[in-house]
Tab-separated table of C-alpha atoms in Angstrom:
chain	number	residue	atom	x	y	z
A	1438	MET	CA	73.085	51.166	-60.395
A	1439	LEU	CA	72.054	48.927	-57.515
A	1440	THR	CA	75.139	47.994	-55.473
A	1441	ALA	CA	75.897	45.248	-52.987
A	1442	GLN	CA	75.290	47.769	-50.199
A	1443	ASP	CA	71.859	48.540	-51.635
A	1444	ILE	CA	71.096	44.821	-51.684
A	1445	ASP	CA	72.045	44.532	-48.034
A	1446	THR	CA	69.431	47.159	-47.144
A	1447	CYS	CA	66.778	44.914	-48.684
A	1448	ARG	CA	67.353	42.026	-46.266
A	1449	ASN	CA	64.892	40.832	-43.685
A	1450	THR	CA	65.824	39.856	-40.125
A	1451	GLN	CA	66.966	36.421	-41.308
A	1452	GLY	CA	69.438	38.023	-43.733
A	1453	VAL	CA	67.539	36.859	-46.827
A	1454	VAL	CA	67.158	39.230	-49.759
A	1455	VAL	CA	63.540	40.315	-50.129
A	1456	ASN	CA	62.405	40.957	-53.710
A	1457	PRO	CA	65.509	42.845	-54.837
A	1458	SER	CA	65.461	44.518	-58.217
A	1459	THR	CA	67.998	42.694	-60.374
A	1460	SER	CA	67.576	44.645	-63.604
A	1461	GLU	CA	70.029	47.341	-62.491
A	1462	LEU	CA	72.684	44.910	-61.300
A	1463	PRO	CA	75.753	44.271	-63.466
A	1464	VAL	CA	76.462	41.126	-65.431
A	1465	VAL	CA	79.511	39.440	-63.920
A	1466	VAL	CA	81.907	37.929	-66.459
A	1467	ILE	CA	84.417	35.408	-65.112
A	1468	GLY	CA	87.671	35.483	-67.037
A	1469	ALA	CA	89.385	38.231	-69.053
A	1470	GLY	CA	90.513	36.045	-71.915
A	1471	PRO	CA	89.450	36.510	-75.538
A	1472	VAL	CA	85.850	35.353	-75.022
A	1473	GLY	CA	85.351	37.037	-71.640
A	1474	LEU	CA	86.556	40.380	-72.983
A	1475	ALA	CA	84.355	39.934	-76.051
A	1476	ALA	CA	81.380	39.376	-73.736
A	1477	ALA	CA	82.215	42.611	-71.920
A	1478	ALA	CA	82.470	44.446	-75.238
A	1479	HIS	CA	79.009	43.220	-76.286
A	1480	LEU	CA	77.564	44.190	-72.904
A	1481	THR	CA	79.113	47.645	-73.204
A	1482	ASP	CA	77.784	48.016	-76.744
A	1483	ARG	CA	74.272	47.328	-75.432
A	1484	GLY	CA	74.643	49.701	-72.488
A	1485	LEU	CA	74.553	46.917	-69.896
A	1486	PRO	CA	76.813	47.316	-66.839
A	1487	ALA	CA	79.463	44.628	-66.546
A	1488	ILE	CA	82.222	43.514	-64.192
A	1489	VAL	CA	84.975	41.248	-65.536
A	1490	LEU	CA	86.846	39.245	-62.884
A	1491	GLU	CA	90.263	37.900	-63.883
A	1492	ALA	CA	92.229	35.684	-61.506
A	1493	GLY	CA	95.539	36.478	-63.198
A	1494	PRO	CA	97.590	39.667	-62.943
A	1495	ALA	CA	96.588	40.885	-66.418
A	1496	ALA	CA	93.968	40.344	-69.089
A	1497	GLY	CA	94.722	37.276	-71.183
A	1498	ALA	CA	96.761	35.719	-68.378
A	1499	ALA	CA	96.214	32.163	-69.653
A	1500	VAL	CA	97.058	33.133	-73.241
A	1501	ARG	CA	100.288	34.680	-72.004
A	1502	GLU	CA	101.291	31.312	-70.565
A	1503	TRP	CA	101.486	29.926	-74.097
A	1504	ALA	CA	102.899	33.083	-75.664
A	1505	HIS	CA	105.355	31.012	-77.753
A	1506	VAL	CA	102.574	29.060	-79.488
A	1507	ARG	CA	101.474	30.128	-82.958
A	1508	LEU	CA	97.741	29.792	-83.571
A	1509	PHE	CA	95.999	27.944	-86.363
A	1510	SER	CA	93.572	30.824	-86.837
A	1511	THR	CA	94.404	34.023	-88.682
A	1512	TRP	CA	94.085	37.507	-87.240
A	1513	GLY	CA	90.930	37.802	-89.327
A	1514	GLU	CA	89.371	35.046	-87.223
A	1515	LEU	CA	90.657	36.123	-83.811
A	1516	THR	CA	89.005	39.486	-83.197
A	1517	ASP	CA	85.404	40.138	-82.222
A	1518	PRO	CA	83.326	42.792	-84.097
A	1519	ALA	CA	81.993	44.455	-80.926
A	1520	ALA	CA	85.522	44.548	-79.529
A	1521	GLU	CA	86.819	46.146	-82.715
A	1522	LYS	CA	84.079	48.777	-82.454
A	1523	LEU	CA	85.149	49.532	-78.884
A	1524	LEU	CA	88.816	49.751	-79.889
A	1525	ALA	CA	88.326	51.985	-82.919
A	1526	PRO	CA	88.167	55.344	-81.056
A	1527	ALA	CA	91.641	54.674	-79.639
A	1528	GLY	CA	93.050	54.315	-83.149
A	1529	TRP	CA	93.490	50.551	-82.955
A	1530	THR	CA	93.697	48.713	-86.268
A	1531	ARG	CA	93.549	44.984	-86.743
A	1532	PRO	CA	96.811	43.364	-87.840
A	1533	ASP	CA	97.043	41.798	-91.293
A	1534	PRO	CA	94.011	39.486	-91.293
A	1535	ALA	CA	95.776	36.841	-93.387
A	1536	THR	CA	98.627	36.251	-90.923
A	1537	TYR	CA	98.913	34.046	-87.853
A	1538	PRO	CA	99.809	35.485	-84.443
A	1539	THR	CA	101.472	33.759	-81.536
A	1540	GLY	CA	99.713	33.733	-78.205
A	1541	GLY	CA	101.977	36.576	-77.148
A	1542	ASP	CA	100.962	38.607	-80.205
A	1543	TRP	CA	97.289	37.994	-79.471
A	1544	ALA	CA	97.665	39.088	-75.869
A	1545	GLU	CA	99.716	42.219	-76.525
A	1546	ARG	CA	98.212	43.470	-79.769
A	1547	TYR	CA	94.551	42.731	-79.051
A	1548	LEU	CA	93.668	41.587	-75.533
A	1549	ARG	CA	95.688	44.213	-73.654
A	1550	PRO	CA	94.311	47.146	-75.721
A	1551	LEU	CA	90.799	45.740	-75.376
A	1552	ALA	CA	91.118	45.474	-71.591
A	1553	ASP	CA	92.459	49.030	-71.513
A	1554	ALA	CA	89.451	50.219	-73.523
A	1555	LEU	CA	87.103	48.526	-71.054
A	1556	GLY	CA	88.843	50.354	-68.206
A	1557	ASP	CA	87.579	49.738	-64.674
A	1558	THR	CA	85.172	47.101	-65.970
A	1559	VAL	CA	88.094	44.643	-65.855
A	1560	ARG	CA	89.393	43.712	-62.397
A	1561	THR	CA	92.566	41.616	-62.273
A	1562	GLY	CA	93.875	39.567	-59.368
A	1563	ALA	CA	90.246	38.665	-58.600
A	1564	ARG	CA	89.598	34.936	-58.292
A	1565	VAL	CA	85.981	33.736	-58.150
A	1566	THR	CA	85.557	31.141	-55.397
A	1567	GLY	CA	81.785	30.638	-55.514
A	1568	VAL	CA	78.580	31.503	-57.361
A	1569	SER	CA	75.066	30.997	-56.015
A	1570	ARG	CA	71.662	32.630	-55.705
A	1571	ALA	CA	71.429	35.151	-52.879
A	1572	GLY	CA	69.945	33.377	-49.868
A	1573	ARG	CA	69.407	30.136	-51.808
A	1574	ASP	CA	71.666	27.110	-51.994
A	1575	ARG	CA	71.123	24.705	-54.882
A	1576	VAL	CA	68.440	22.765	-52.955
A	1577	VAL	CA	65.999	25.635	-52.320
A	1578	ASP	CA	63.253	26.266	-54.910
A	1579	ALA	CA	61.256	29.070	-53.262
A	1580	ASP	CA	61.542	32.357	-55.198
A	1581	ARG	CA	64.833	31.154	-56.600
A	1582	GLU	CA	64.597	32.897	-59.963
A	1583	THR	CA	63.758	36.250	-58.367
A	1584	GLN	CA	66.999	36.321	-56.406
A	1585	PRO	CA	70.164	37.869	-57.851
A	1586	PHE	CA	73.323	35.856	-58.250
A	1587	VAL	CA	75.920	36.271	-55.520
A	1588	VAL	CA	79.581	35.935	-56.502
A	1589	HIS	CA	82.337	35.453	-53.931
A	1590	VAL	CA	85.755	36.824	-54.880
A	1591	ASP	CA	89.213	36.466	-53.355
A	1592	HIS	CA	91.557	39.326	-54.282
A	1593	ALA	CA	95.311	39.071	-54.671
A	1594	ASP	CA	95.807	41.462	-51.731
A	1595	GLY	CA	93.916	39.122	-49.396
A	1596	ARG	CA	90.578	40.936	-49.472
A	1597	GLN	CA	87.357	38.985	-49.891
A	1598	GLU	CA	84.376	40.481	-51.656
A	1599	ARG	CA	80.781	39.607	-52.399
A	1600	LEU	CA	79.193	40.888	-55.605
A	1601	PHE	CA	75.604	40.671	-56.800
A	1602	ALA	CA	74.694	40.165	-60.446
A	1603	ARG	CA	71.673	39.908	-62.719
A	1604	ALA	CA	73.482	37.209	-64.754
A	1605	VAL	CA	76.829	35.424	-64.766
A	1606	ILE	CA	78.879	34.605	-67.865
A	1607	ASP	CA	81.603	32.075	-67.046
A	1608	ALA	CA	84.396	32.412	-69.629
A	1609	SER	CA	87.120	31.096	-67.328
A	1610	GLY	CA	88.268	28.431	-69.790
A	1611	THR	CA	89.957	25.132	-69.004
A	1612	TRP	CA	93.656	26.024	-69.132
A	1613	ALA	CA	94.129	25.712	-65.374
A	1614	THR	CA	92.852	22.113	-65.254
A	1615	PRO	CA	94.845	19.862	-67.612
A	1616	GLY	CA	94.223	16.148	-67.799
A	1617	PRO	CA	96.518	13.831	-65.786
A	1618	ALA	CA	98.954	11.171	-66.939
A	1619	GLY	CA	96.801	8.351	-65.562
A	1620	GLY	CA	94.995	6.316	-68.190
A	1621	SER	CA	91.799	6.188	-66.119
A	1622	GLY	CA	91.390	9.959	-66.069
A	1623	LEU	CA	92.729	10.046	-62.517
A	1624	PRO	CA	96.331	10.928	-61.637
A	1625	ALA	CA	98.652	7.963	-61.846
A	1626	LEU	CA	99.948	6.626	-58.545
A	1627	GLY	CA	103.071	8.633	-57.779
A	1628	GLU	CA	102.242	11.369	-60.287
A	1629	GLY	CA	102.183	14.030	-57.596
A	1630	ALA	CA	105.485	12.858	-56.105
A	1631	ALA	CA	107.113	13.130	-59.546
A	1632	ALA	CA	105.830	16.659	-60.156
A	1633	ASP	CA	109.375	18.050	-60.425
A	1634	ARG	CA	109.846	15.976	-63.599
A	1635	ILE	CA	106.407	16.510	-65.165
A	1636	THR	CA	104.940	19.360	-67.183
A	1637	TYR	CA	101.391	19.604	-68.536
A	1638	ARG	CA	102.231	22.228	-71.160
A	1639	VAL	CA	104.087	22.257	-74.462
A	1640	PRO	CA	107.566	23.446	-73.415
A	1641	ASP	CA	108.943	26.682	-74.822
A	1642	LEU	CA	112.213	25.395	-76.229
A	1643	ARG	CA	113.315	28.912	-77.155
A	1644	ASP	CA	114.041	29.484	-73.472
A	1645	PRO	CA	117.662	28.425	-72.740
A	1646	ALA	CA	116.701	27.040	-69.331
A	1647	VAL	CA	113.904	24.952	-70.858
A	1648	ARG	CA	116.176	23.698	-73.649
A	1649	ALA	CA	118.720	22.656	-71.047
A	1650	ARG	CA	116.046	20.724	-69.174
A	1651	TYR	CA	115.325	18.484	-72.182
A	1652	ALA	CA	118.596	18.497	-74.151
A	1653	GLY	CA	120.389	15.157	-74.080
A	1654	ARG	CA	117.656	13.575	-71.976
A	1655	ARG	CA	114.943	10.961	-72.508
A	1656	THR	CA	111.464	12.479	-72.395
A	1657	ALA	CA	108.119	10.665	-72.418
A	1658	VAL	CA	105.315	12.494	-74.242
A	1659	ILE	CA	101.835	11.294	-73.256
A	1660	GLY	CA	99.002	12.282	-75.600
A	1661	SER	CA	97.799	11.871	-79.163
A	1662	GLY	CA	96.631	15.304	-80.312
A	1663	ALA	CA	98.141	18.411	-81.887
A	1664	SER	CA	99.904	19.393	-78.658
A	1665	ALA	CA	101.653	16.017	-78.520
A	1666	PHE	CA	102.639	16.397	-82.175
A	1667	THR	CA	104.098	19.806	-81.343
A	1668	ALA	CA	106.112	18.492	-78.416
A	1669	LEU	CA	107.474	15.553	-80.436
A	1670	ALA	CA	108.444	17.755	-83.352
A	1671	GLY	CA	110.063	20.286	-81.029
A	1672	LEU	CA	112.101	17.616	-79.253
A	1673	ALA	CA	113.160	16.196	-82.633
A	1674	ASP	CA	114.304	19.661	-83.681
A	1675	LEU	CA	116.292	19.897	-80.464
A	1676	ALA	CA	117.845	16.485	-81.134
A	1677	ARG	CA	118.983	17.673	-84.573
A	1678	ALA	CA	120.755	20.687	-83.056
A	1679	ASP	CA	124.409	20.468	-81.999
A	1680	ALA	CA	123.516	21.235	-78.382
A	1681	GLY	CA	120.809	18.579	-78.361
A	1682	THR	CA	122.876	15.473	-79.005
A	1683	GLY	CA	121.382	12.509	-77.177
A	1684	THR	CA	117.887	13.998	-76.905
A	1685	GLU	CA	115.286	11.216	-77.136
A	1686	ALA	CA	111.514	11.070	-76.984
A	1687	VAL	CA	109.197	8.204	-76.103
A	1688	TRP	CA	105.700	8.777	-77.439
A	1689	ILE	CA	103.108	7.092	-75.223
A	1690	LEU	CA	99.801	6.357	-76.940
A	1691	ARG	CA	96.809	4.866	-75.182
A	1692	ARG	CA	95.499	3.591	-78.498
A	1693	PRO	CA	97.174	1.447	-81.165
A	1694	VAL	CA	98.763	3.101	-84.178
A	1695	SER	CA	96.351	3.471	-87.096
A	1696	GLY	CA	96.085	5.425	-90.305
A	1697	ALA	CA	94.753	8.381	-88.326
A	1698	THR	CA	97.493	8.435	-85.667
A	1699	PHE	CA	99.345	11.319	-87.317
A	1700	GLY	CA	96.210	13.117	-88.450
A	1701	GLY	CA	95.232	13.527	-92.073
A	1702	GLY	CA	98.698	14.308	-93.368
A	1703	GLU	CA	98.602	15.688	-96.885
A	1704	ALA	CA	94.866	14.942	-97.075
A	1705	ASP	CA	94.059	16.900	-93.935
A	1706	LYS	CA	91.739	19.764	-94.769
A	1707	LEU	CA	93.338	21.768	-91.964
A	1708	PRO	CA	96.764	22.167	-93.615
A	1709	ALA	CA	98.607	23.285	-90.501
A	1710	ARG	CA	97.289	20.347	-88.524
A	1711	GLY	CA	98.281	18.016	-91.329
A	1712	ALA	CA	101.767	19.489	-91.526
A	1713	LEU	CA	102.167	19.222	-87.778
A	1714	GLY	CA	101.218	15.545	-87.885
A	1715	LEU	CA	103.716	14.981	-90.672
A	1716	ALA	CA	106.420	16.680	-88.604
A	1717	ALA	CA	105.645	14.331	-85.702
A	1718	LYS	CA	105.754	11.371	-88.087
A	1719	ALA	CA	109.145	12.537	-89.313
A	1720	ALA	CA	110.360	12.590	-85.704
A	1721	VAL	CA	109.407	8.923	-85.370
A	1722	ASP	CA	110.659	7.904	-88.812
A	1723	GLU	CA	114.038	9.552	-88.209
A	1724	GLY	CA	114.472	7.759	-84.896
A	1725	HIS	CA	114.138	10.814	-82.660
A	1726	ALA	CA	111.009	9.348	-81.011
A	1727	ASP	CA	109.888	5.795	-80.277
A	1728	ALA	CA	106.139	5.123	-80.184
A	1729	VAL	CA	104.748	2.868	-77.451
A	1730	THR	CA	101.115	1.952	-78.092
A	1731	GLY	CA	98.282	0.670	-75.935
A	1732	PHE	CA	100.058	2.045	-72.865
A	1733	ARG	CA	97.717	3.307	-70.164
A	1734	THR	CA	99.803	4.726	-67.347
A	1735	GLU	CA	98.889	3.408	-63.910
A	1736	ALA	CA	101.866	4.468	-61.809
A	1737	ILE	CA	105.015	6.581	-61.917
A	1738	GLU	CA	107.959	5.344	-59.872
A	1739	ARG	CA	111.620	6.275	-59.391
A	1740	ASP	CA	114.584	3.963	-59.739
A	1741	GLY	CA	117.686	4.015	-57.560
A	1742	ASP	CA	119.326	6.677	-59.737
A	1743	GLY	CA	116.304	8.986	-59.615
A	1744	ALA	CA	115.063	8.305	-63.132
A	1745	LEU	CA	111.351	7.729	-63.616
A	1746	ILE	CA	109.657	4.451	-64.426
A	1747	LEU	CA	106.222	4.522	-66.068
A	1748	VAL	CA	104.089	1.492	-65.271
A	1749	ALA	CA	101.141	0.523	-67.470
A	1750	GLU	CA	97.901	-1.106	-66.393
A	1751	ASP	CA	99.047	-4.314	-68.130
A	1752	GLY	CA	102.303	-4.369	-66.145
A	1753	ARG	CA	104.667	-3.064	-68.809
A	1754	ARG	CA	107.398	-0.791	-67.485
A	1755	LEU	CA	109.189	2.036	-69.299
A	1756	THR	CA	112.482	2.745	-67.565
A	1757	GLY	CA	115.107	5.462	-67.792
A	1758	ILE	CA	112.684	8.347	-68.246
A	1759	ASP	CA	114.149	11.740	-67.303
A	1760	GLU	CA	111.159	14.014	-68.027
A	1761	VAL	CA	107.454	13.586	-68.777
A	1762	ILE	CA	105.275	15.903	-70.873
A	1763	VAL	CA	101.581	15.156	-70.253
A	1764	LEU	CA	99.307	16.471	-73.013
A	1765	THR	CA	96.038	14.636	-72.431
A	1766	GLY	CA	93.615	17.524	-72.885
A	1767	PHE	CA	91.796	19.811	-70.467
A	1768	ARG	CA	88.646	19.704	-68.371
A	1769	PRO	CA	86.409	22.404	-66.846
A	1770	ASP	CA	86.735	23.500	-63.221
A	1771	LEU	CA	83.170	23.324	-61.907
A	1772	SER	CA	84.062	23.548	-58.213
A	1773	PHE	CA	83.013	27.184	-57.725
A	1774	LEU	CA	79.674	26.478	-59.433
A	1775	SER	CA	78.651	23.747	-56.998
A	1776	GLU	CA	75.623	25.746	-55.740
A	1777	ILE	CA	74.359	26.405	-59.276
A	1778	ARG	CA	71.976	24.063	-61.075
A	1779	LEU	CA	73.841	23.102	-64.229
A	1780	GLY	CA	72.631	20.796	-66.974
A	1781	LEU	CA	75.764	19.037	-68.217
A	1782	ASP	CA	76.337	16.066	-70.480
A	1783	GLU	CA	77.590	13.097	-68.484
A	1784	ARG	CA	80.542	12.497	-70.806
A	1785	LEU	CA	81.793	15.847	-72.047
A	1786	GLN	CA	80.679	18.045	-69.114
A	1787	ALA	CA	79.271	20.452	-71.690
A	1788	PRO	CA	75.701	21.843	-71.739
A	1789	VAL	CA	73.299	19.040	-72.600
A	1790	ALA	CA	71.969	20.628	-75.791
A	1791	LEU	CA	75.463	21.534	-77.000
A	1792	ALA	CA	77.209	18.226	-76.334
A	1793	PRO	CA	75.904	16.319	-79.402
A	1794	LEU	CA	77.060	19.171	-81.631
A	1795	ILE	CA	80.670	19.106	-80.378
A	1796	ASP	CA	81.286	15.420	-79.677
A	1797	PRO	CA	84.931	14.961	-80.785
A	1798	ASN	CA	84.084	11.471	-81.993
A	1799	GLN	CA	81.905	13.089	-84.637
A	1800	HIS	CA	83.127	16.657	-85.146
A	1801	SER	CA	86.271	18.618	-85.919
A	1802	CYS	CA	86.781	22.357	-85.492
A	1803	GLY	CA	84.868	23.346	-88.605
A	1804	THR	CA	81.971	20.898	-88.536
A	1805	VAL	CA	80.474	22.241	-85.305
A	1806	TYR	CA	77.178	23.939	-86.028
A	1807	PRO	CA	77.191	27.583	-84.855
A	1808	HIS	CA	75.148	27.874	-81.708
A	1809	GLY	CA	73.970	30.394	-79.165
A	1810	HIS	CA	72.091	30.972	-75.934
A	1811	ARG	CA	69.564	28.160	-76.343
A	1812	GLU	CA	72.192	25.434	-76.763
A	1813	LEU	CA	74.093	26.953	-73.819
A	1814	ALA	CA	71.072	27.053	-71.498
A	1815	HIS	CA	71.021	25.460	-68.025
A	1816	PRO	CA	68.215	24.710	-65.556
A	1817	GLU	CA	69.505	27.741	-63.627
A	1818	GLN	CA	68.415	30.657	-65.766
A	1819	GLY	CA	70.913	33.485	-66.044
A	1820	ILE	CA	74.084	31.374	-65.834
A	1821	HIS	CA	76.048	30.918	-69.058
A	1822	LEU	CA	79.192	28.840	-69.633
A	1823	VAL	CA	80.883	30.128	-72.781
A	1824	GLY	CA	84.130	29.698	-74.685
A	1825	MET	CA	86.363	26.711	-73.996
A	1826	LYS	CA	84.556	26.011	-70.734
A	1827	SER	CA	81.282	25.469	-72.582
A	1828	TYR	CA	82.956	22.675	-74.558
A	1829	GLY	CA	83.801	20.744	-71.388
A	1830	ARG	CA	86.328	18.092	-72.405
A	1831	ALA	CA	85.836	18.484	-76.163
A	1832	PRO	CA	88.950	19.882	-77.905
A	1833	THR	CA	87.254	21.297	-81.004
A	1834	PHE	CA	86.738	24.908	-79.935
A	1835	LEU	CA	87.362	27.889	-82.223
A	1836	ALA	CA	87.758	31.468	-81.012
A	1837	MET	CA	85.173	32.803	-83.429
A	1838	THR	CA	82.691	30.221	-82.174
A	1839	GLY	CA	83.130	31.745	-78.717
A	1840	TYR	CA	82.547	35.223	-80.091
A	1841	GLU	CA	79.266	34.090	-81.620
A	1842	GLN	CA	78.293	32.480	-78.322
A	1843	VAL	CA	78.690	35.686	-76.328
A	1844	ARG	CA	76.985	37.802	-78.981
A	1845	SER	CA	73.924	35.567	-78.684
A	1846	VAL	CA	74.080	35.280	-74.880
A	1847	VAL	CA	74.382	39.031	-74.352
A	1848	ALA	CA	71.494	39.675	-76.738
A	1849	ALA	CA	69.378	37.236	-74.712
A	1850	ILE	CA	70.334	38.943	-71.438
A	1851	ALA	CA	69.314	42.255	-73.002
A	1852	GLY	CA	65.936	40.770	-73.941
A	1853	ASP	CA	66.619	40.882	-77.687
A	1854	LEU	CA	65.621	37.320	-78.494
A	1855	GLU	CA	65.337	38.006	-82.206
A	1856	SER	CA	69.039	38.803	-82.340
A	1857	ALA	CA	69.920	36.108	-79.813
A	1858	ASP	CA	68.289	33.412	-81.949
A	1859	ARG	CA	69.846	34.629	-85.203
A	1860	VAL	CA	72.986	32.818	-86.327
A	1861	GLU	CA	75.562	35.377	-87.434
A	1862	LEU	CA	78.489	33.049	-88.006
A	1863	THR	CA	79.156	30.636	-90.829
A	1864	LEU	CA	82.138	28.359	-90.368
A	1865	PRO	CA	83.892	26.967	-93.427
A	1866	GLU	CA	83.071	23.316	-93.894
A	1867	THR	CA	86.667	22.328	-93.264
A	1868	GLY	CA	87.243	24.628	-90.313
A	1869	VAL	CA	89.802	27.386	-89.972
A	1870	CYS	CA	92.873	26.528	-91.991
A	1871	GLY	CA	96.531	27.303	-91.624
A	1872	GLY	CA	98.741	28.422	-88.804
A	1873	SER	CA	101.259	26.957	-86.403
A	1874	GLY	CA	104.146	28.468	-88.317
A	1875	LEU	CA	103.874	25.787	-90.992
A	1876	PHE	CA	101.538	27.638	-93.292
A	1877	ASP	CA	101.640	31.399	-93.300
A	1878	ALA	CA	100.955	32.219	-96.921
A	1879	PRO	CA	98.849	35.275	-97.750
A	1880	GLU	CA	95.256	34.854	-98.820
A	1881	THR	CA	96.168	34.968	-102.516
A	1882	ASP	CA	98.338	31.867	-102.180
A	1883	ARG	CA	95.584	29.645	-100.812
A	1884	GLY	CA	93.758	26.955	-102.681
A	1885	GLU	CA	91.021	27.657	-105.174
A	1886	ASP	CA	88.287	27.267	-102.566
A	1887	GLY	CA	89.635	30.252	-100.618
A	1888	CYS	CA	89.844	28.272	-97.396
A	1889	CYS	CA	92.602	25.765	-97.478
A	1890	ALA	CA	96.187	25.899	-98.645
A	1891	PRO	CA	97.927	23.464	-100.932
A	1892	ALA	CA	98.742	20.110	-99.347
A	1893	PRO	CA	101.258	20.563	-96.526
A	1894	ARG	CA	104.823	19.279	-96.685
A	1895	PRO	CA	106.747	17.720	-93.803
A	1896	VAL	CA	108.893	20.527	-92.405
A	1897	PRO	CA	110.942	20.849	-89.218
A	1898	LEU	CA	109.111	22.540	-86.393
A	1899	GLY	CA	111.069	24.935	-84.219
A	1900	PRO	CA	109.972	25.118	-80.590
A	1901	ALA	CA	108.623	28.632	-81.124
A	1902	THR	CA	106.165	27.596	-83.819
A	1903	ASP	CA	104.007	25.017	-82.154
A	1904	GLY	CA	100.317	25.489	-81.676
A	1905	GLY	CA	96.900	24.043	-81.086
A	1906	CYS	CA	94.270	23.050	-83.553
A	1907	CYS	CA	91.571	25.436	-82.704
A	1908	GLY	CA	93.201	28.756	-82.121
A	1909	ALA	CA	92.253	29.424	-78.522
């Protein structure tokens, strides 16, 4: 295999790589989450050398940060076929395919064994700080496509490294870049100064220290999706508990309340999502949460007693806020790809050909057409954004969609365009049903169509059973 040292021997006096052979270089995969590890498994299955770079201390580091969340996808929808093939010799067996794991289950029972099976291919504590073409910034055209990719890496021990690659698969996700509280998409004035009172994650209310942070206090929840529903329902559950007396929530919505505010309810074809919306509605109906609509946060201030004041663009002020939970979605970190020529949609920051297929104004989890390497293509050949990162700001991603993406992308890298162009995934029309601890019935208890459960009922949500719509 051609190494970085070999590449250095191919430089001219100006330090520019001269006609290096890229076919023997590894494919660099950024991120050792579910989709990144699946990409590595497909590369291994095809005999292609790979290096997986994970910024965290272990594979699935981001998933481990929401270990308390229960997914909406079943085990049967959360494992990749190539990964299962790689795991089989070690005696691994997939958990009951009809049940719903937490993030912690997913990390420990699947991602950790998969990383172990991949061995030295996976390098943890390795943060990618830049990707480019060797000897070419994004402006230079000359011989650009003949140059290998160069990947700069900062290691946890302080070392810096430069790797060369034939292709780069970016599966780094969006978890590290949540949306801000500000209604304009920018942080609200004072948001940084109030950081000690703000979280951008659904709190794990099983943790005594976290429960103590919110118990008996007034918390603003900003957001309108499944994560906001989860937080509201969890705070309502805390308020119902003896130790939670006085716990209040203020639900801040940028839009007015409508029939769709709480999701589809009993008509929702994703039963878990419907049940979660009903649980949030119960929190409001029972007086555990007050909804404030049309409120676009412009500033966050402190009063004389240290409590927070949220100020809207229209001048309205919400006083007496002790804590803020901001759940306004995620966005891709494109900073380390600044020297790469990407073709991204101006709204979603997703690949141009993919964006119309995943527009959240038009699509839910299950109505996204399965897609592969062609929809993920960029002007810079050989660079592939996959998984959550490929969806940009769209929230409709499913884990098994990511698995199909990397199957197609790896086939294309291997030169097997027939396989790369073949769609090998069929999503149910209504998406992946169930999950979030609200619906965990076995397959035989589902509705007649085999996909969706009976209509959900409003049930209390414990803090350990929250989750996201799309399972990843």
